[in-house]
PDB file of C-alpha atoms and ligand atoms in Angstrom:
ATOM      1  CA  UNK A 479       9.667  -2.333 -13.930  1.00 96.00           C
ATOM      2  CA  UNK A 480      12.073  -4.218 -11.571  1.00 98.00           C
ATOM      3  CA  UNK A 481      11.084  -4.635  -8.070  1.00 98.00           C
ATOM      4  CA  UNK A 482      14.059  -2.195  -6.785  1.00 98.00           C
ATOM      5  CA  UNK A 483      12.482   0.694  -9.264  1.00 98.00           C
ATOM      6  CA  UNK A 484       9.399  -0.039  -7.770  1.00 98.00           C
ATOM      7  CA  UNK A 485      10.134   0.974  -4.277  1.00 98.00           C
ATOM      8  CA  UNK A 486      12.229   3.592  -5.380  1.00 98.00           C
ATOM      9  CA  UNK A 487       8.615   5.287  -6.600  1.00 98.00           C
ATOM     10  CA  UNK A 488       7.206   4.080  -3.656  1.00 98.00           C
ATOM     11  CA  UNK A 489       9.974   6.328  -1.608  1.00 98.00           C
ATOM     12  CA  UNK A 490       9.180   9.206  -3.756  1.00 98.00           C
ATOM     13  CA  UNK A 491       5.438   8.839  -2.811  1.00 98.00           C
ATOM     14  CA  UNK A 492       6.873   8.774   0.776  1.00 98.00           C
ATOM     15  CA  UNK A 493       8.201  12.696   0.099  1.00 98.00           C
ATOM     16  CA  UNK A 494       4.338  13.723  -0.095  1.00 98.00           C
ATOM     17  CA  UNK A 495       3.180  12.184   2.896  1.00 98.00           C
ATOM     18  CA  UNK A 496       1.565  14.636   5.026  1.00 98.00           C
ATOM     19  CA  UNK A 497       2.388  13.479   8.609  1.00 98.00           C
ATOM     20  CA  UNK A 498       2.547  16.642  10.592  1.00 98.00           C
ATOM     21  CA  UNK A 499       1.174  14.893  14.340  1.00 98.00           C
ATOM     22  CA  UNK A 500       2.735  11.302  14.099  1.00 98.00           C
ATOM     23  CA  UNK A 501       5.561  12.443  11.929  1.00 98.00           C
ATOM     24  CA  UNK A 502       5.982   8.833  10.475  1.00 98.00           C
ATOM     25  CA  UNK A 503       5.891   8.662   6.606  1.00 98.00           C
ATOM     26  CA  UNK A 504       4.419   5.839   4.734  1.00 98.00           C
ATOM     27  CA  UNK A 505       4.856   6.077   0.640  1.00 98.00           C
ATOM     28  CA  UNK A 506       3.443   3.526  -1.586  1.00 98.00           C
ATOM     29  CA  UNK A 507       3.040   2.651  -5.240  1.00 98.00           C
ATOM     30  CA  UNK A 508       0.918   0.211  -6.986  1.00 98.00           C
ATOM     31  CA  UNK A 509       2.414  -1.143 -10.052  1.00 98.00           C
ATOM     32  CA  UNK A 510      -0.566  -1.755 -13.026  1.00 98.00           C
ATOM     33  CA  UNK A 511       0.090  -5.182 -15.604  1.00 98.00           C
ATOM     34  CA  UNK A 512       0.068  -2.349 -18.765  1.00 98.00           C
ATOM     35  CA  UNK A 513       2.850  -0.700 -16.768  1.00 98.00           C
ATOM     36  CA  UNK A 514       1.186   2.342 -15.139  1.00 98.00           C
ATOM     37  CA  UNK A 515       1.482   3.344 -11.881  1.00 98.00           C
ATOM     38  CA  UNK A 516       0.186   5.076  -8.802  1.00 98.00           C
ATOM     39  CA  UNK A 517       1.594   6.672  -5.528  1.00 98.00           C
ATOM     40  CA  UNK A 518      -0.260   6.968  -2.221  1.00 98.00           C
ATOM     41  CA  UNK A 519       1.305   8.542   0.428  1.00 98.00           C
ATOM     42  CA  UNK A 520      -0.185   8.973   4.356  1.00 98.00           C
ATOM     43  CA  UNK A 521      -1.995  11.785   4.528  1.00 98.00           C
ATOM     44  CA  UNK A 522      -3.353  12.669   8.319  1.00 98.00           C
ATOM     45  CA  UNK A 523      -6.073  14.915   9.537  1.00 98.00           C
ATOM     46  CA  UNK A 524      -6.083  17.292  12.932  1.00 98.00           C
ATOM     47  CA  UNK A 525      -9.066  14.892  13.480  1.00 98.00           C
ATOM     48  CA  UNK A 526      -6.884  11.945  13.331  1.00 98.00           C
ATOM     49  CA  UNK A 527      -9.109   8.852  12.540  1.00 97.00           C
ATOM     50  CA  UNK A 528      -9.845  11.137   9.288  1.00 98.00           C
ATOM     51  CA  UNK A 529      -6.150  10.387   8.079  1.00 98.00           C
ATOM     52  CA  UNK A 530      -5.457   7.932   5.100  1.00 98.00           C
ATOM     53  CA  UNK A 531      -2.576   5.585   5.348  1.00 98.00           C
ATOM     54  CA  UNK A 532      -0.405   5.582   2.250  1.00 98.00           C
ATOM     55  CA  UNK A 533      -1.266   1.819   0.824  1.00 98.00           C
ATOM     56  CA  UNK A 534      -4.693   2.435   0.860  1.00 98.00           C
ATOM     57  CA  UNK A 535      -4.170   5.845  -1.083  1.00 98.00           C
ATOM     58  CA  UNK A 536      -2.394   4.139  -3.460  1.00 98.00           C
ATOM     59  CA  UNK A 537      -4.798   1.566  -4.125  1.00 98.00           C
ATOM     60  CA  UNK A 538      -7.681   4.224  -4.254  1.00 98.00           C
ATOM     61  CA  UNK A 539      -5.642   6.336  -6.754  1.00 98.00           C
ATOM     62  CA  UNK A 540      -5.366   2.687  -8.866  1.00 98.00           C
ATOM     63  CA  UNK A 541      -9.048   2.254  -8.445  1.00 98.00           C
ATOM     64  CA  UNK A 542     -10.158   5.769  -9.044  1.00 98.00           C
ATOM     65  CA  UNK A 543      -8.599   5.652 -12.515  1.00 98.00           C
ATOM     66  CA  UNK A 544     -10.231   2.268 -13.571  1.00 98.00           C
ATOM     67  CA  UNK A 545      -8.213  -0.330 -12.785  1.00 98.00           C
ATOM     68  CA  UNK A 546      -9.457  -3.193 -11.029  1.00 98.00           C
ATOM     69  CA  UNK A 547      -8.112  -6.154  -8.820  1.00 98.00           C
ATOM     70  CA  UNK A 548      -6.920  -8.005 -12.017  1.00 98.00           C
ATOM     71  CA  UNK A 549      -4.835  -5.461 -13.574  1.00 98.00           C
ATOM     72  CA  UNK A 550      -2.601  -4.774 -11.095  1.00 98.00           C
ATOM     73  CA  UNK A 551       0.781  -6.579 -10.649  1.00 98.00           C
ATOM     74  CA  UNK A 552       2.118  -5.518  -7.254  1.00 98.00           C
ATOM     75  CA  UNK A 553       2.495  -2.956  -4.869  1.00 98.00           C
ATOM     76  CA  UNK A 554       5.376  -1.274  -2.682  1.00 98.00           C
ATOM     77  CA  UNK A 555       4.609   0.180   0.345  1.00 98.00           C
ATOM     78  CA  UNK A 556       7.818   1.801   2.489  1.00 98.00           C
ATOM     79  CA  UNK A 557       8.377   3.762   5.657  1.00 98.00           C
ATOM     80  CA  UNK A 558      10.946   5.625   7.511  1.00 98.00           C
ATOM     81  CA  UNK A 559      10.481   3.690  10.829  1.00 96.00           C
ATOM     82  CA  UNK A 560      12.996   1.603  12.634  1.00 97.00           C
ATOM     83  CA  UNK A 561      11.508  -1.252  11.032  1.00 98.00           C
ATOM     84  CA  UNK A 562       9.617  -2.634   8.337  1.00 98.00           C
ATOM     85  CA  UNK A 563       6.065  -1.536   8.736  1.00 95.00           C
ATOM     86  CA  UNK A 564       3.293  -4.155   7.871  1.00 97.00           C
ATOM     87  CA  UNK A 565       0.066  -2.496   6.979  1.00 98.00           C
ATOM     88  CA  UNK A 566      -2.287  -1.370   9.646  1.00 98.00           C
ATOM     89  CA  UNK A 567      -5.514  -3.656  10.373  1.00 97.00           C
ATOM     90  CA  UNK A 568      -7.966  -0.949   8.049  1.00 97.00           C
ATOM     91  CA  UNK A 569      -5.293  -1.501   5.074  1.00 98.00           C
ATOM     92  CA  UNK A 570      -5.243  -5.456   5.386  1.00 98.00           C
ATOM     93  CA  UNK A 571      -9.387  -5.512   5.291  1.00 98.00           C
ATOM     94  CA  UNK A 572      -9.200  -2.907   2.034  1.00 98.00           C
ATOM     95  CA  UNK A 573      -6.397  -4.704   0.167  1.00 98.00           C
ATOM     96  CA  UNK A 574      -7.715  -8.292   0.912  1.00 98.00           C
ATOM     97  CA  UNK A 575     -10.712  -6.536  -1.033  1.00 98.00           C
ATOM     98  CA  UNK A 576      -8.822  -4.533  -3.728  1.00 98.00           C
ATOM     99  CA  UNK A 577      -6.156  -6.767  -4.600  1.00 98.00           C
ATOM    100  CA  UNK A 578      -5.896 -10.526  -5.445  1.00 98.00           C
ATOM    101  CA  UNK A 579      -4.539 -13.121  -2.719  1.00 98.00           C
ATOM    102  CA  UNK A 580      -1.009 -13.612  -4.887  1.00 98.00           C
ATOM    103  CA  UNK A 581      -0.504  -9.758  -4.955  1.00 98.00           C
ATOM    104  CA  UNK A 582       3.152  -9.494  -4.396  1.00 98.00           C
ATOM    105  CA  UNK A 583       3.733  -6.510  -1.615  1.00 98.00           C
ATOM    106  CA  UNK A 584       7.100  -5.671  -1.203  1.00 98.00           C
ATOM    107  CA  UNK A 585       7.617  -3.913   2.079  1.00 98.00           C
ATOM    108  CA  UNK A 586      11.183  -1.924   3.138  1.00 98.00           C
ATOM    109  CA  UNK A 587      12.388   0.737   4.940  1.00 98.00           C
ATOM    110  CA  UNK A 588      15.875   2.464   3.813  1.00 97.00           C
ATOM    111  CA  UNK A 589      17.660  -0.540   5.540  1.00 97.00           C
ATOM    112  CA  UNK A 590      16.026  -3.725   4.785  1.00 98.00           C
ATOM    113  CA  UNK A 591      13.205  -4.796   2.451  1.00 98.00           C
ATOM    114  CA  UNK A 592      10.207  -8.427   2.557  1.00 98.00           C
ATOM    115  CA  UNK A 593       8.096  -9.330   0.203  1.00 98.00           C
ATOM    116  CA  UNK A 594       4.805 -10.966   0.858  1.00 98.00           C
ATOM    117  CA  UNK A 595       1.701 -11.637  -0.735  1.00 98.00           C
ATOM    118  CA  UNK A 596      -1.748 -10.309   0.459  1.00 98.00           C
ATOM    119  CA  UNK A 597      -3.144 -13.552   1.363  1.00 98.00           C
ATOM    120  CA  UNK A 598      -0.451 -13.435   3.922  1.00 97.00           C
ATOM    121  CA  UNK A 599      -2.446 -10.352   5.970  1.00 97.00           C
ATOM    122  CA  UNK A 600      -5.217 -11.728   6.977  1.00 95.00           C
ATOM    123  CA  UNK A 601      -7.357 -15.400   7.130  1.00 94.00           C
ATOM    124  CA  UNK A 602     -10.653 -15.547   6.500  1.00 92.00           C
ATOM    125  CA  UNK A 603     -11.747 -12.424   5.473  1.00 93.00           C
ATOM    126  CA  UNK A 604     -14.949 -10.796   5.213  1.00 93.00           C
ATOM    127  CA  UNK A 605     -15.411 -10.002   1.602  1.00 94.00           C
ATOM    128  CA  UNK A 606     -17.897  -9.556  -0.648  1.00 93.00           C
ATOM    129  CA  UNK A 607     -19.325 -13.265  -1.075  1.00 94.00           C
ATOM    130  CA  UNK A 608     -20.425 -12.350   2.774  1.00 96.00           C
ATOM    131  CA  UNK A 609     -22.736  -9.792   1.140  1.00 96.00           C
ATOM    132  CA  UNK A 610     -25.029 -12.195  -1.159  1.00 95.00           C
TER     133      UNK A 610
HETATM  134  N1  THU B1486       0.192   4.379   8.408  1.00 74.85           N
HETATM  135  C1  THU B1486       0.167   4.035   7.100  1.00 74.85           C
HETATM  136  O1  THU B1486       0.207   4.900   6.206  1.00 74.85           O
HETATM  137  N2  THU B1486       0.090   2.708   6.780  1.00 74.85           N
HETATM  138  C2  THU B1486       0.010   1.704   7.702  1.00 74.85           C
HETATM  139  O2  THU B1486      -0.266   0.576   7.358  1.00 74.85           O
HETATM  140  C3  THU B1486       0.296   2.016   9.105  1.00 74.85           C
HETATM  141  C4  THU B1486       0.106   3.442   9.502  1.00 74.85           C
HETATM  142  C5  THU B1486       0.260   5.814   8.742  1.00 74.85           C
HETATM  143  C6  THU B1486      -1.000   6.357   9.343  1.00 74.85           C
HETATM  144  C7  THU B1486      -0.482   7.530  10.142  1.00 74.85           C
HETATM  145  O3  THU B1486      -0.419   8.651   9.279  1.00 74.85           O
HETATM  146  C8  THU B1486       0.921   7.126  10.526  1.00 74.85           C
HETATM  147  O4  THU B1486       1.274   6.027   9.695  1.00 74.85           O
HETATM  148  C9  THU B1486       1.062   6.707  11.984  1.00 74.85           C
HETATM  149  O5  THU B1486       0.105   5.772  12.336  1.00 74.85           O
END
């Protein structure tokens, strides 16, 4: 799958977000190496730190069905803001965690589009080596 089909699913995932109090819509798809893939969309709760942003739902979906950190090629993640949208602090902890550091993440809006990689989002993580 080309990178530009890629986000295209990851704007699809952006028509189920569920945004009714911010009204901003995040959509998100994680691309698997044996070509299956998952969309996450934001999906927000009247009790608002209950909401889910769309990366991390994505990743979930990836993990819920088996896959791990090392089957997974790359992910899209897209918004309707005015500008690109890099993932919120929660998402850069789970995918530092979920994903390996040369992840591609391709980030866009309808107007412009960045790649990155998700050793870009954060240094020094806590992980689970912290744990032993
Ligand atoms: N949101 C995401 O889905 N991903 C991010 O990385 C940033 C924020 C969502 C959460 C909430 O539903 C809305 O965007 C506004 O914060």
């Amino acid at each position: 799958m080309t990178d530009q089909e890629l986000l295209q699913h990851a704007f699809k995932a952006m028509e189920n977000a569920y945004a009714p109090y911010s009204k901003f819509h995040v959509g998100a798809c994680v691309l698997c190496k044996d070509g299956r893939y998952f969309y996450g969309a934001n999906i927000e709760n009247a009790s608002y730190g209950a909401t889910n942003c769309g990366e991390r739902s994505a990743v979930f979906a990836a993990y819920s069905n088996g896959y791990r950190k090392n089957d997974i090629e790359k992910i899209a993640i897209v918004s309707d803001g005015w500008r690109i949208a890099w993932p919120c602090g929660i998402c850069r902890q789970v995918l530092s965690e979920l994903l390996t550091p040369d992840t591609p993440i391709l980030m866009a809006t309808k107007t412009e589009q960045q790649t990155i990689h998700v050793r870009d989002l954060m240094p020094a993580i806590f992980g689970p080596e912290d744990l032993d």
